[in-house]
PDB file of C-alpha atoms and ligand atoms in Angstrom:
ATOM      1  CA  UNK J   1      14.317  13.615   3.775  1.00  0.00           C
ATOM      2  CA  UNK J   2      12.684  16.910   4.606  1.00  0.00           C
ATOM      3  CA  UNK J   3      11.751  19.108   1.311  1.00  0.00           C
ATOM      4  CA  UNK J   4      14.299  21.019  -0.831  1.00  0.00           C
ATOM      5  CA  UNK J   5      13.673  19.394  -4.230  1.00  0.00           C
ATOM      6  CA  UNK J   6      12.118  21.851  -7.102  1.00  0.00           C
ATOM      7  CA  UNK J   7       8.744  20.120  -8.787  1.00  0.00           C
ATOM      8  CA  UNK J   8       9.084  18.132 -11.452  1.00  0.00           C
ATOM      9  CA  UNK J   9       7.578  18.837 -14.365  1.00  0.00           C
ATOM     10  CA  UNK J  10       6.683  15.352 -16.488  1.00  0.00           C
ATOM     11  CA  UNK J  11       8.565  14.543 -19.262  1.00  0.00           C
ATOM     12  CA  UNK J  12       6.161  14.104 -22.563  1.00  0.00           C
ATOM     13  CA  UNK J  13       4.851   9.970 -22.389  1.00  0.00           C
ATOM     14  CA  UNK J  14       7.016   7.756 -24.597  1.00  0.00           C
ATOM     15  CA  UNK J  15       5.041   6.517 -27.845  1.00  0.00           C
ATOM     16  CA  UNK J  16       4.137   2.979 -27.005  1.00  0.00           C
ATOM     17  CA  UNK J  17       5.235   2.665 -23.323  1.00  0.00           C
ATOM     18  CA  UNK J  18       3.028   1.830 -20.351  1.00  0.00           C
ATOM     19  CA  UNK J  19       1.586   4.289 -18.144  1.00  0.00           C
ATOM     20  CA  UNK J  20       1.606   1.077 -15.180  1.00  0.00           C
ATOM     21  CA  UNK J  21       3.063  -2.232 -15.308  1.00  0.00           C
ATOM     22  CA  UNK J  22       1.391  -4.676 -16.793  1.00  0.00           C
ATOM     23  CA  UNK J  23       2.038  -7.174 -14.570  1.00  0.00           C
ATOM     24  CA  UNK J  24       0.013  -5.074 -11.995  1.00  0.00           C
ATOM     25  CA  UNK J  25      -3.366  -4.629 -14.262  1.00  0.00           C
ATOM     26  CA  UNK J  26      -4.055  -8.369 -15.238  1.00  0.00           C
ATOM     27  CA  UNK J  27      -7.084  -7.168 -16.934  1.00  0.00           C
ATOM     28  CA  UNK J  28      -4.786  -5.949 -19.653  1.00  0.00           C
ATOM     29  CA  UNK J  29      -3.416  -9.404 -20.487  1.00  0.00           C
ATOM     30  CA  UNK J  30      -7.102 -10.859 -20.663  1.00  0.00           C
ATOM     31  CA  UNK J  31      -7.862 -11.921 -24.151  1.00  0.00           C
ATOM     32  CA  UNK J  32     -11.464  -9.812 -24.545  1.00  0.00           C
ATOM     33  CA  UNK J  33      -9.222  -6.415 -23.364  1.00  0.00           C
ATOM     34  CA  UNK J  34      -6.457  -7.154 -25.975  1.00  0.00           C
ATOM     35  CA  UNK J  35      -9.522  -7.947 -28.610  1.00  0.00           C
ATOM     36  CA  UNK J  36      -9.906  -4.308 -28.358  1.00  0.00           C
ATOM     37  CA  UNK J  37      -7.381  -2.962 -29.101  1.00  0.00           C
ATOM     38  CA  UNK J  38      -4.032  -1.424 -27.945  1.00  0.00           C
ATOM     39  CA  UNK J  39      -6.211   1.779 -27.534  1.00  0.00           C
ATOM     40  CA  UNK J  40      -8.061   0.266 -24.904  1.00  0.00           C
ATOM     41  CA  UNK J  41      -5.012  -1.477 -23.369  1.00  0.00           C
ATOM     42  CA  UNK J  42      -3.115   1.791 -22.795  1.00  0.00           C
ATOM     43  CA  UNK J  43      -6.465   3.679 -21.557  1.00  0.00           C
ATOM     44  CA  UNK J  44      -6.873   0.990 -18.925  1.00  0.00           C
ATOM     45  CA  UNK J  45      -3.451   1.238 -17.877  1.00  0.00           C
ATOM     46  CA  UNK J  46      -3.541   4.930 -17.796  1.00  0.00           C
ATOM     47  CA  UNK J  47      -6.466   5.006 -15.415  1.00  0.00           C
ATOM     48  CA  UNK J  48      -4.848   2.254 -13.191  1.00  0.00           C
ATOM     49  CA  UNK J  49      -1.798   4.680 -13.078  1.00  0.00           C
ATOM     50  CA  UNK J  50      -4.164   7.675 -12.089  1.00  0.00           C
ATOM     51  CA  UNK J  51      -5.557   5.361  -9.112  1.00  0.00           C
ATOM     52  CA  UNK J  52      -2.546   3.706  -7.825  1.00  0.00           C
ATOM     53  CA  UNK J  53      -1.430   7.851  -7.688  1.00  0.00           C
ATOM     54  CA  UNK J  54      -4.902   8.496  -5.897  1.00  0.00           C
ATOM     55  CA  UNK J  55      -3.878   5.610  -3.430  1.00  0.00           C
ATOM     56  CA  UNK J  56      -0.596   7.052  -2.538  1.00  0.00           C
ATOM     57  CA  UNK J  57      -2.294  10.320  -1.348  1.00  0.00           C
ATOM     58  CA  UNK J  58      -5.173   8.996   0.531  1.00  0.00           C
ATOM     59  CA  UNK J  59      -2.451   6.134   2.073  1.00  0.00           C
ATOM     60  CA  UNK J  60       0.026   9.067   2.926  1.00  0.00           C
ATOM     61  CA  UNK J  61      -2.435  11.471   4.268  1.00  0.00           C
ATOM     62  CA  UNK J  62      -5.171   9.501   5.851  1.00  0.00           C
ATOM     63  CA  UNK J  63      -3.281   6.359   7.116  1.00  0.00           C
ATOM     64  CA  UNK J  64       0.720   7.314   7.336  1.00  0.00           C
ATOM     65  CA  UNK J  65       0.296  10.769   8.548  1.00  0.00           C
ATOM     66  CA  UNK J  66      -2.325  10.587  10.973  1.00  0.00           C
ATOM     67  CA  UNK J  67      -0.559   7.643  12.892  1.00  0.00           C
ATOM     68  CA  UNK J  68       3.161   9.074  12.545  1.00  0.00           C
ATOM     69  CA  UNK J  69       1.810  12.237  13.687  1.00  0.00           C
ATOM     70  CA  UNK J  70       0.737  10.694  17.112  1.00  0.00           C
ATOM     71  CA  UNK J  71       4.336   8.995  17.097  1.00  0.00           C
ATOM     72  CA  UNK J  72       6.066  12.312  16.755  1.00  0.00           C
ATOM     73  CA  UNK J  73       3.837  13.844  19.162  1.00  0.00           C
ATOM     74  CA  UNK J  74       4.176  11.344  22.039  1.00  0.00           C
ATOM     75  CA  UNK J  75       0.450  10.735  22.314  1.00  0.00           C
ATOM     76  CA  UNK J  76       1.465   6.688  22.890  1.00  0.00           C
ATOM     77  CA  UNK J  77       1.743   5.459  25.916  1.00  0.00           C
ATOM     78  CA  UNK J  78       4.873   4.102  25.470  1.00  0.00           C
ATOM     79  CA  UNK J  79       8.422   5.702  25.646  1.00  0.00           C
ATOM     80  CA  UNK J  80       9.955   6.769  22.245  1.00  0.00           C
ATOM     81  CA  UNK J  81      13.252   8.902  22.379  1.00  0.00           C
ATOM     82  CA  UNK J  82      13.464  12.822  21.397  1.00  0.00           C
ATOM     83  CA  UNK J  83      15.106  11.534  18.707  1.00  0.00           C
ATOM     84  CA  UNK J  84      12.883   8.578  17.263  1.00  0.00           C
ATOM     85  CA  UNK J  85       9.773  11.340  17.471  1.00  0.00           C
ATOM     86  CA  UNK J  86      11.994  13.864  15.154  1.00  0.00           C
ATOM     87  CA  UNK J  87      12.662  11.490  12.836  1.00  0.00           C
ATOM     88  CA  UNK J  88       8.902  10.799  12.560  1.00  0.00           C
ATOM     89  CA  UNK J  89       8.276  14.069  12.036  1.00  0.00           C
ATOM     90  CA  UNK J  90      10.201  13.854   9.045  1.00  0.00           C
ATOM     91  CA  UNK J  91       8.315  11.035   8.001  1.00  0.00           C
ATOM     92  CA  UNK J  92       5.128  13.044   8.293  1.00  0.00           C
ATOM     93  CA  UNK J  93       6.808  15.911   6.298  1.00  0.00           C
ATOM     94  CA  UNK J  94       8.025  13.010   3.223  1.00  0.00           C
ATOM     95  CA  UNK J  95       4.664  11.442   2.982  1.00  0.00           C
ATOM     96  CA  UNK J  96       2.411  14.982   2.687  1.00  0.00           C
ATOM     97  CA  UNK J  97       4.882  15.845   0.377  1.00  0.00           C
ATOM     98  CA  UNK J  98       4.460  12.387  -1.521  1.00  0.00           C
ATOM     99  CA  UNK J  99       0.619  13.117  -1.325  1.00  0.00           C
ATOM    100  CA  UNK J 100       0.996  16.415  -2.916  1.00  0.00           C
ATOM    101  CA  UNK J 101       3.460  14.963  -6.085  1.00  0.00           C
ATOM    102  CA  UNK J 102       1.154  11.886  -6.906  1.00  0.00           C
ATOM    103  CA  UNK J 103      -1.722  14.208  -6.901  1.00  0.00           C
ATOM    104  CA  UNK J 104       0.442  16.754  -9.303  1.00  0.00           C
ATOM    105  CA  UNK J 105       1.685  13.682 -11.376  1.00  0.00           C
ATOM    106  CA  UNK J 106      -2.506  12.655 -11.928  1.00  0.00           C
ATOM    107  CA  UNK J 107      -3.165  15.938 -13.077  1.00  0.00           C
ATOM    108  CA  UNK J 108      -0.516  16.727 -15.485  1.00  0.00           C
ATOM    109  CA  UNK J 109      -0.565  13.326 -16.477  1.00  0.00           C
ATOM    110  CA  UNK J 110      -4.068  13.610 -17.652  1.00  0.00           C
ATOM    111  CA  UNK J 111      -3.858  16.988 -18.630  1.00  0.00           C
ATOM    112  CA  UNK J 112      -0.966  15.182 -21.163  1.00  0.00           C
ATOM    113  CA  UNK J 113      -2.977  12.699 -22.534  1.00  0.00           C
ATOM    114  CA  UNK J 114      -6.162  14.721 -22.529  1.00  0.00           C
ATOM    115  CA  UNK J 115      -7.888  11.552 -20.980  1.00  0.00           C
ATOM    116  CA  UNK J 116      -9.379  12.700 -17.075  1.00  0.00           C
ATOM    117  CA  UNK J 117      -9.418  10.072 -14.395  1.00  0.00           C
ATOM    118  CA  UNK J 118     -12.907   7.851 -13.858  1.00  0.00           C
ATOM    119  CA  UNK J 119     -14.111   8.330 -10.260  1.00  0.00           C
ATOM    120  CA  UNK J 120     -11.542   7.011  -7.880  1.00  0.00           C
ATOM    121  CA  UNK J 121     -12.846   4.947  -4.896  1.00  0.00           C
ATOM    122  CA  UNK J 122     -12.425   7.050  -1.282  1.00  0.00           C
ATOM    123  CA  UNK J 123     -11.408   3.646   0.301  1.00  0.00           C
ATOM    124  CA  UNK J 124      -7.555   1.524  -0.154  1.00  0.00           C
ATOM    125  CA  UNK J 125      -7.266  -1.882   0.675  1.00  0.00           C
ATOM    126  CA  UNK J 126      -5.562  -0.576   3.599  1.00  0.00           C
ATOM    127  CA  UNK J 127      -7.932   1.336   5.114  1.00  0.00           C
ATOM    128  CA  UNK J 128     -10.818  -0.664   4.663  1.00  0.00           C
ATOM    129  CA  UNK J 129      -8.787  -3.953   6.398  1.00  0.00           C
ATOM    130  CA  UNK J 130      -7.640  -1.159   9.353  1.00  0.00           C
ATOM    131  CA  UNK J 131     -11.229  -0.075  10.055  1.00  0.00           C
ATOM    132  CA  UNK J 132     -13.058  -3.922   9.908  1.00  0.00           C
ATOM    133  CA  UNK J 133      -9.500  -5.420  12.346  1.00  0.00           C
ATOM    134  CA  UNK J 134     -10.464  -2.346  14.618  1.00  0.00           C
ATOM    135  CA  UNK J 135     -14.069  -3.266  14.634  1.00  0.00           C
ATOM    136  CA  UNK J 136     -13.317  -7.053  15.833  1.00  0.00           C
ATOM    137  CA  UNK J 137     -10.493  -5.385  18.260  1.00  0.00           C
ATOM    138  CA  UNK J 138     -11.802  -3.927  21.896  1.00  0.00           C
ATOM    139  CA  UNK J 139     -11.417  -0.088  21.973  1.00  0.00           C
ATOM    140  CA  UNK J 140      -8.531   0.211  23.669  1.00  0.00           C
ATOM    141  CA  UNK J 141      -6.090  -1.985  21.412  1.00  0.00           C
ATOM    142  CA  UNK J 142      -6.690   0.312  18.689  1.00  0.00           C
ATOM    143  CA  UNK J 143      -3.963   3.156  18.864  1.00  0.00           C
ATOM    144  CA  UNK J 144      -1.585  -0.147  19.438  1.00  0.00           C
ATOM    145  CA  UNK J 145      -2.946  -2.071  16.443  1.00  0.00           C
ATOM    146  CA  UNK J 146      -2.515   0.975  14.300  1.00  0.00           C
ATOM    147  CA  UNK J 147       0.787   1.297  15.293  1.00  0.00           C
ATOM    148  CA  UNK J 148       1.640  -2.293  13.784  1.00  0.00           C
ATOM    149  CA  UNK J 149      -0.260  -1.283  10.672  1.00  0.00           C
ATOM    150  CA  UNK J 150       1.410   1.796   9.535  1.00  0.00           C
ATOM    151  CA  UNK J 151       4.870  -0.014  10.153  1.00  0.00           C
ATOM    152  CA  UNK J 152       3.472  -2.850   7.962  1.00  0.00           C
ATOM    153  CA  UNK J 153       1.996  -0.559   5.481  1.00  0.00           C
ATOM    154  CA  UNK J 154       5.382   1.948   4.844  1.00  0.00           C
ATOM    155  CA  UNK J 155       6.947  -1.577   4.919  1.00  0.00           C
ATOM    156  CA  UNK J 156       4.644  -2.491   1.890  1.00  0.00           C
ATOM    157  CA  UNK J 157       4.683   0.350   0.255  1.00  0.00           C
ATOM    158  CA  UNK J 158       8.528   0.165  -0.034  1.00  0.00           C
ATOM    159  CA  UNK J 159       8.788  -2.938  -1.603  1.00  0.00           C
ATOM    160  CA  UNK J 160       5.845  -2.347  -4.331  1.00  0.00           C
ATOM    161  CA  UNK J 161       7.626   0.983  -5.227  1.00  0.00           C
ATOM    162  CA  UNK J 162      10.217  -1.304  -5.994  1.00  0.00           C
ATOM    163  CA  UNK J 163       8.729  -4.145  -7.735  1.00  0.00           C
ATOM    164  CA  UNK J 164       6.431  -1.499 -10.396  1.00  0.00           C
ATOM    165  CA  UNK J 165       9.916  -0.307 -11.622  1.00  0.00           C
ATOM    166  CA  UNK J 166      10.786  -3.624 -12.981  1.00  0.00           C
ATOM    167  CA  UNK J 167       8.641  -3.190 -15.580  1.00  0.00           C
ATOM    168  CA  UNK J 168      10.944  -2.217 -18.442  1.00  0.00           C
ATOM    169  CA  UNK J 169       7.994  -0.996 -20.883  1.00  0.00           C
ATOM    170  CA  UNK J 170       6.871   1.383 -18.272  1.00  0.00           C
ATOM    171  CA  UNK J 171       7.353   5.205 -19.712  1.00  0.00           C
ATOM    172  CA  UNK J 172       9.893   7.381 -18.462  1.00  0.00           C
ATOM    173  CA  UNK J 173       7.801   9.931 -16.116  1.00  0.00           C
ATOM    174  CA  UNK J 174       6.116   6.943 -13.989  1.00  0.00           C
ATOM    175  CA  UNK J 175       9.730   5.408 -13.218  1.00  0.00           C
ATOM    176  CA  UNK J 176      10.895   8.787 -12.420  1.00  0.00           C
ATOM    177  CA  UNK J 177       8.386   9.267 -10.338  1.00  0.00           C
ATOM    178  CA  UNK J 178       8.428   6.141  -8.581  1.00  0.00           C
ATOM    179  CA  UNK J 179      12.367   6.865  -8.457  1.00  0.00           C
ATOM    180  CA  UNK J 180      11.792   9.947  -6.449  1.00  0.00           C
ATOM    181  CA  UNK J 181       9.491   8.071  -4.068  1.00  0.00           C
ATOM    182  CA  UNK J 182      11.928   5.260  -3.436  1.00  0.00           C
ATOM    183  CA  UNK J 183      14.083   7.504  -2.236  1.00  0.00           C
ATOM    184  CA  UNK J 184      12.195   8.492   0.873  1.00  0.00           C
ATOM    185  CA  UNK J 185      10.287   5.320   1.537  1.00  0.00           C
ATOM    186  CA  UNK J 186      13.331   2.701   1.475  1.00  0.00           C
ATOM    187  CA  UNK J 187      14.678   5.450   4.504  1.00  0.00           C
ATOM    188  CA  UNK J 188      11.000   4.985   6.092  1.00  0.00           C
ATOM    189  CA  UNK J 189      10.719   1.231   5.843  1.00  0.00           C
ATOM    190  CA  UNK J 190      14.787   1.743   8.121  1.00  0.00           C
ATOM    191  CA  UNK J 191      12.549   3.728  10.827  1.00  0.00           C
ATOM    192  CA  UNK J 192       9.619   1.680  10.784  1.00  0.00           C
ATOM    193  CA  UNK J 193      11.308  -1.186  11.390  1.00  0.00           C
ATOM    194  CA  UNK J 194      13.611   0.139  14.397  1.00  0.00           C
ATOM    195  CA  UNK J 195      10.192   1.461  15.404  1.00  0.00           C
ATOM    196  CA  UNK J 196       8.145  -1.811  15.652  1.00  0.00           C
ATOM    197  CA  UNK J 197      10.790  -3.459  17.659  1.00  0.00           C
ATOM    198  CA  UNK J 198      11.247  -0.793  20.005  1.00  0.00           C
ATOM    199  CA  UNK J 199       7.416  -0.157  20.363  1.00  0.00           C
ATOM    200  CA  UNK J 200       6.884  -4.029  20.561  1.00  0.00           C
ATOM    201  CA  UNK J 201       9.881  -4.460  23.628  1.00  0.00           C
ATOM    202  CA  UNK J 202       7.490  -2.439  25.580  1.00  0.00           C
ATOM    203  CA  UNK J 203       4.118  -4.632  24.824  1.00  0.00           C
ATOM    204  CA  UNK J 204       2.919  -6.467  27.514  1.00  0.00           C
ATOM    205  CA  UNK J 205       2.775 -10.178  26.713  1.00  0.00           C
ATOM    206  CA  UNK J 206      -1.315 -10.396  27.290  1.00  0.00           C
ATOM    207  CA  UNK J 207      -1.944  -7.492  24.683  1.00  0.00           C
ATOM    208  CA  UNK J 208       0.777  -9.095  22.711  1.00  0.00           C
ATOM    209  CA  UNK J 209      -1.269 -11.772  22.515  1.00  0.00           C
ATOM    210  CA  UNK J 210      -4.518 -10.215  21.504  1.00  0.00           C
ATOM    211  CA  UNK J 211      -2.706  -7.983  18.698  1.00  0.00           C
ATOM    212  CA  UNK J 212      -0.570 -10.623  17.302  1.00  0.00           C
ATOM    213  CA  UNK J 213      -4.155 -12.836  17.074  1.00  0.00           C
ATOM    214  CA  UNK J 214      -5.949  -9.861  14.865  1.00  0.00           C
ATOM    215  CA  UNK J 215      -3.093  -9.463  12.423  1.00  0.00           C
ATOM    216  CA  UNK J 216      -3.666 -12.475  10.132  1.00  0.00           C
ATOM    217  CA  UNK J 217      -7.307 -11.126   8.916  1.00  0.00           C
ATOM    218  CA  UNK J 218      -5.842  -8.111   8.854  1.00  0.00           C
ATOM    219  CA  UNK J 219      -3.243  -9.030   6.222  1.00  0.00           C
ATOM    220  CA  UNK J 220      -5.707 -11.129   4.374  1.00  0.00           C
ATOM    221  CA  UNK J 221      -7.900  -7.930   3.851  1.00  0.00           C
ATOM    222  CA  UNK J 222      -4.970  -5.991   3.239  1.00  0.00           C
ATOM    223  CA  UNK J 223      -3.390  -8.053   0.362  1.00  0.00           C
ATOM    224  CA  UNK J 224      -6.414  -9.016  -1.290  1.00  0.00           C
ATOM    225  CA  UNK J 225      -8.161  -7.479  -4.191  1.00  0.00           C
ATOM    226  CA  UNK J 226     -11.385  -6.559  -2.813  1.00  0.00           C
ATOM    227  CA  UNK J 227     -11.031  -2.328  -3.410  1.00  0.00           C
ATOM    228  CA  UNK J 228      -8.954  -3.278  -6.675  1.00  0.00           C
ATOM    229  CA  UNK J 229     -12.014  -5.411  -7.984  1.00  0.00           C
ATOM    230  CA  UNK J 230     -14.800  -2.559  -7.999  1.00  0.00           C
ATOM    231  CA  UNK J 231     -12.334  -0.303  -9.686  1.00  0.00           C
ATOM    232  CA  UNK J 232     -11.419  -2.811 -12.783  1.00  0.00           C
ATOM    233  CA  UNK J 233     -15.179  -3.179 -12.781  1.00  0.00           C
ATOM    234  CA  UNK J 234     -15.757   0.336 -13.252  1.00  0.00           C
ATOM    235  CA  UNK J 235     -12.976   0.842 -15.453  1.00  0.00           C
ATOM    236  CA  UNK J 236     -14.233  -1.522 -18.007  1.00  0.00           C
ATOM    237  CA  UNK J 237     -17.359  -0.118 -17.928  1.00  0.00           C
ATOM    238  CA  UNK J 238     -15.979   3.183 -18.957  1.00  0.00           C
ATOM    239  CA  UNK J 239     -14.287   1.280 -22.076  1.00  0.00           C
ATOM    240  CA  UNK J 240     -17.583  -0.256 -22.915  1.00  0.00           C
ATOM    241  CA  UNK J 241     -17.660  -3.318 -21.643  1.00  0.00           C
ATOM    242  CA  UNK J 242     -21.205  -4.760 -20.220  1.00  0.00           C
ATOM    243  CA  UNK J 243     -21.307  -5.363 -17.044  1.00  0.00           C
ATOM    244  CA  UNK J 244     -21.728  -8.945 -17.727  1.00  0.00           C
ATOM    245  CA  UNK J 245     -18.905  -8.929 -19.434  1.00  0.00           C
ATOM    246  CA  UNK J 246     -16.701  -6.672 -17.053  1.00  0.00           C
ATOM    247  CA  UNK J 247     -17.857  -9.827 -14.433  1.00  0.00           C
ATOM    248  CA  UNK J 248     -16.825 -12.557 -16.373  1.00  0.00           C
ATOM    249  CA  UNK J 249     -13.578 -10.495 -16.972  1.00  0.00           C
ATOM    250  CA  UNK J 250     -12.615  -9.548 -13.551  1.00  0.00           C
ATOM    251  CA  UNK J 251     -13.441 -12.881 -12.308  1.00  0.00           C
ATOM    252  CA  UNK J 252     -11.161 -14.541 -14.795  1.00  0.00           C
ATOM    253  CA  UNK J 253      -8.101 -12.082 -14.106  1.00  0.00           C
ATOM    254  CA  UNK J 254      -8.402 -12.847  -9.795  1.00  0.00           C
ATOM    255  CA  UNK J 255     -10.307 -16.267  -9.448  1.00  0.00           C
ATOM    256  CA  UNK J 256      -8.223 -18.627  -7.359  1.00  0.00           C
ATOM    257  CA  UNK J 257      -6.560 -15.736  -5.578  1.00  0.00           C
ATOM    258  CA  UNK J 258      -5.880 -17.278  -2.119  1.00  0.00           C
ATOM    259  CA  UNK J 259      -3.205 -15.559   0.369  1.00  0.00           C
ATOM    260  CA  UNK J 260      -0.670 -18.162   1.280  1.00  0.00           C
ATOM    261  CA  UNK J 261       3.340 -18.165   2.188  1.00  0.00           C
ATOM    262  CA  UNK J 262       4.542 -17.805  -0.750  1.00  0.00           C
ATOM    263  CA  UNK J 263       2.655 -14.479  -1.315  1.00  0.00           C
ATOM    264  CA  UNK J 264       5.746 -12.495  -1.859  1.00  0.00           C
ATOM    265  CA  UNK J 265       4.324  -9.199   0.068  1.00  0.00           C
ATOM    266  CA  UNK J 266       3.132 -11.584   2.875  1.00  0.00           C
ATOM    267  CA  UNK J 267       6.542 -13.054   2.775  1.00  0.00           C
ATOM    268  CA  UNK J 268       8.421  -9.495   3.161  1.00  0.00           C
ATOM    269  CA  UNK J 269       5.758  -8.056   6.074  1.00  0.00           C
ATOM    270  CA  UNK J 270       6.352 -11.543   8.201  1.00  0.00           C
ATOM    271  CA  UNK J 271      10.235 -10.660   7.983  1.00  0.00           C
ATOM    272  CA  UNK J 272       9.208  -7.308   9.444  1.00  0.00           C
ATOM    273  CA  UNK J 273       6.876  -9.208  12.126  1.00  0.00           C
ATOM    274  CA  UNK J 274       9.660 -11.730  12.892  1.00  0.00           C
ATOM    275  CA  UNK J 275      12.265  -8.579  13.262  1.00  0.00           C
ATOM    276  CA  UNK J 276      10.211  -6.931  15.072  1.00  0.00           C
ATOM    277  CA  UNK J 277       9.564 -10.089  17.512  1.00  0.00           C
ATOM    278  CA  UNK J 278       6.044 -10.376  16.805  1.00  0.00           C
ATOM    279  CA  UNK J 279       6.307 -13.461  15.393  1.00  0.00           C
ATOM    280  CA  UNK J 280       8.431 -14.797  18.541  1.00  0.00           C
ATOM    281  CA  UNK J 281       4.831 -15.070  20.165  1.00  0.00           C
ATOM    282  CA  UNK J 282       3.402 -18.315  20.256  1.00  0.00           C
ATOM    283  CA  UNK J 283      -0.041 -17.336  19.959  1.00  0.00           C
ATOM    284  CA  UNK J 284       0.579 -14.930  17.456  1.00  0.00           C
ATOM    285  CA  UNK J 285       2.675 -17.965  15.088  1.00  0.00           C
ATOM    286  CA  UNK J 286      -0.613 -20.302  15.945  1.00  0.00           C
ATOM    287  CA  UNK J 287      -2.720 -17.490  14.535  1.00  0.00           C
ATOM    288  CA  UNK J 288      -0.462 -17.097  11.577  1.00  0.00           C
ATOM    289  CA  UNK J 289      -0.364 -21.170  10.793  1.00  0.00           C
ATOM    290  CA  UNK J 290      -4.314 -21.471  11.019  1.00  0.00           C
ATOM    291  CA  UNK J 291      -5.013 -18.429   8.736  1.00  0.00           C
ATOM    292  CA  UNK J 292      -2.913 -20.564   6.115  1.00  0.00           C
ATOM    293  CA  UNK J 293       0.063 -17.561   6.294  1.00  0.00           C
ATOM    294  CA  UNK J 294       2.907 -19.561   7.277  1.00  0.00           C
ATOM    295  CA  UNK J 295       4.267 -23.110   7.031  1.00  0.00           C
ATOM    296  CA  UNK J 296       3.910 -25.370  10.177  1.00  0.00           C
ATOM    297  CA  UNK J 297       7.459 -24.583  12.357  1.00  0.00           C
ATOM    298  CA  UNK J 298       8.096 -21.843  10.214  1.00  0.00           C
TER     299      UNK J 298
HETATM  300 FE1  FE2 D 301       5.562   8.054   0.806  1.00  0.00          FE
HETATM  301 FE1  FE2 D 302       6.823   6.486   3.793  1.00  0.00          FE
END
């Protein structure tokens, strides 16, 4: 949807409401963090509001934009209609858009709660799994794997929007804002996935082959909790935890994290793949089934 709306000024936070879902911080469930205190409980979920907002701009602008920007602007070499590159255009207009409100959201947020942001990291766990799958991937696969990625991604991104609102302790301006996002993305995760099947029709089955083979570590990187790790590390250390402590805390809250089929964001972005007919590939499913990211036959 291409800009009309007035900013949005936030609402004042709800006394004892969450800044972020719990369910998303597991640090804030861990028995030394509730030992301190519901002050420290609502500080760490304040901050891990402030970076999933950080992670929405850098993900729009350095990730969304920059690859729906070559789609709009025909710099593939495959054929997309007039009408497919307009509607990407939009796309890029949405997401600088959604860059521009998270960032506005962080700041009057904080300027709310009189409690600035701790040093975000520069890096997602998207773009640091795009940049090491481009590494392993010859040159000239890359504009073609990043194609896949950014449908996967605005997939992704659709469904989490999603899921964070189902927190019902979660204070009124996040869901709003999260509201307003929804609202362009579930339209986006429509294109993307017309998109990928369209783009994918026009693969040839040897590069098929090579692309399909690199998505599995991909998506491992991608889901995990590498990015998310540092951050609740430096977090705690902020609320005075030692770093001995922060260790023991953070390892608690993801040991035994594996990525397996019943993932439920793996689950949604091998619907897209399978859509798509990505997954119709037999070396692609092969890849898939010895990465542990699908059952046998499935
Ligand atoms: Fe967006
Ligand atoms: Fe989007």
């Amino acid at each position: 949807m291409v800009r009309s709306t007035p900013r949005r000024a936030l609402p004042e936070v709800n006394g004892d409401s969450h800044h972020y879902p719990l369910f998303r911080q597991p640090l804030c469930i861990h028995p030394a963090v509730i030992a301190r205190g519901e002050d420290v409980v609502s500080g760490i979920l304040l901050q891990s509001c402030y970076k999933y907002m950080e992670d929405i701009a850098l993900t729009e602008t350095e990730v969304v934009c920059r690859i729906t920007t070559r789609i709009a602007n025909g710099r593939t070499p495959y054929d997309f209609s007039r009408k497919l590159q307009q509607v990407a255009l939009t796309v890029v207009t949405d997401e600088n858009y959604h860059a521009y409100v998270a960032r506005d959201f962080l700041d009057q947020l904080s300027q709310l709660r009189a409690a600035p942001p701790i040093a975000h990291p520069k890096e997602t766990e998207l773009s640091v799994a795009l940049a090491e799958t481009l590494g392993r991937l010859p040159h000239e696969f890359h504009d073609e794997f990043e194609l896949i990625a950014v449908a996967i991604a605005e997939n992704t991104l659709t469904r989490e929007i999603i899921d964070l609102r189902s927190d019902r302790k979660l204070d009124d301006a996040f869901r709003l804002s999260l509201s307003d996002h929804l609202g362009d993305e579930a339209q986006h995760s429509g294109f993307f996935q017309t998109f990928l099947g369209e783009f994918w029709r026009q693969v040839h089955p040897e590069r098929r082959a090579i692309l399909g083979r690199a998505l599995p570590a991909f998506l491992i990187r991608y889901l995990g909790v590498g990015i998310e790790q540092q951050f609740d590390l430096a977090v705690l250390g902020t609320f005075g935890f030692s770093h001995e402590e922060a260790q023991e805390i953070v390892e608690d809250c993801h040991d035994g994290f594996t990525l397996g089929p019943d993932h439920p964001m793996l689950g949604n972005i091998v619907r897209l793949l399978q859509t798509a007919g990505i997954m119709s590939d037999a070396p692609t499913r092969e890849a898939f089934w010895h990465a542990g990211l699908i059952a046998r036959g499935a």
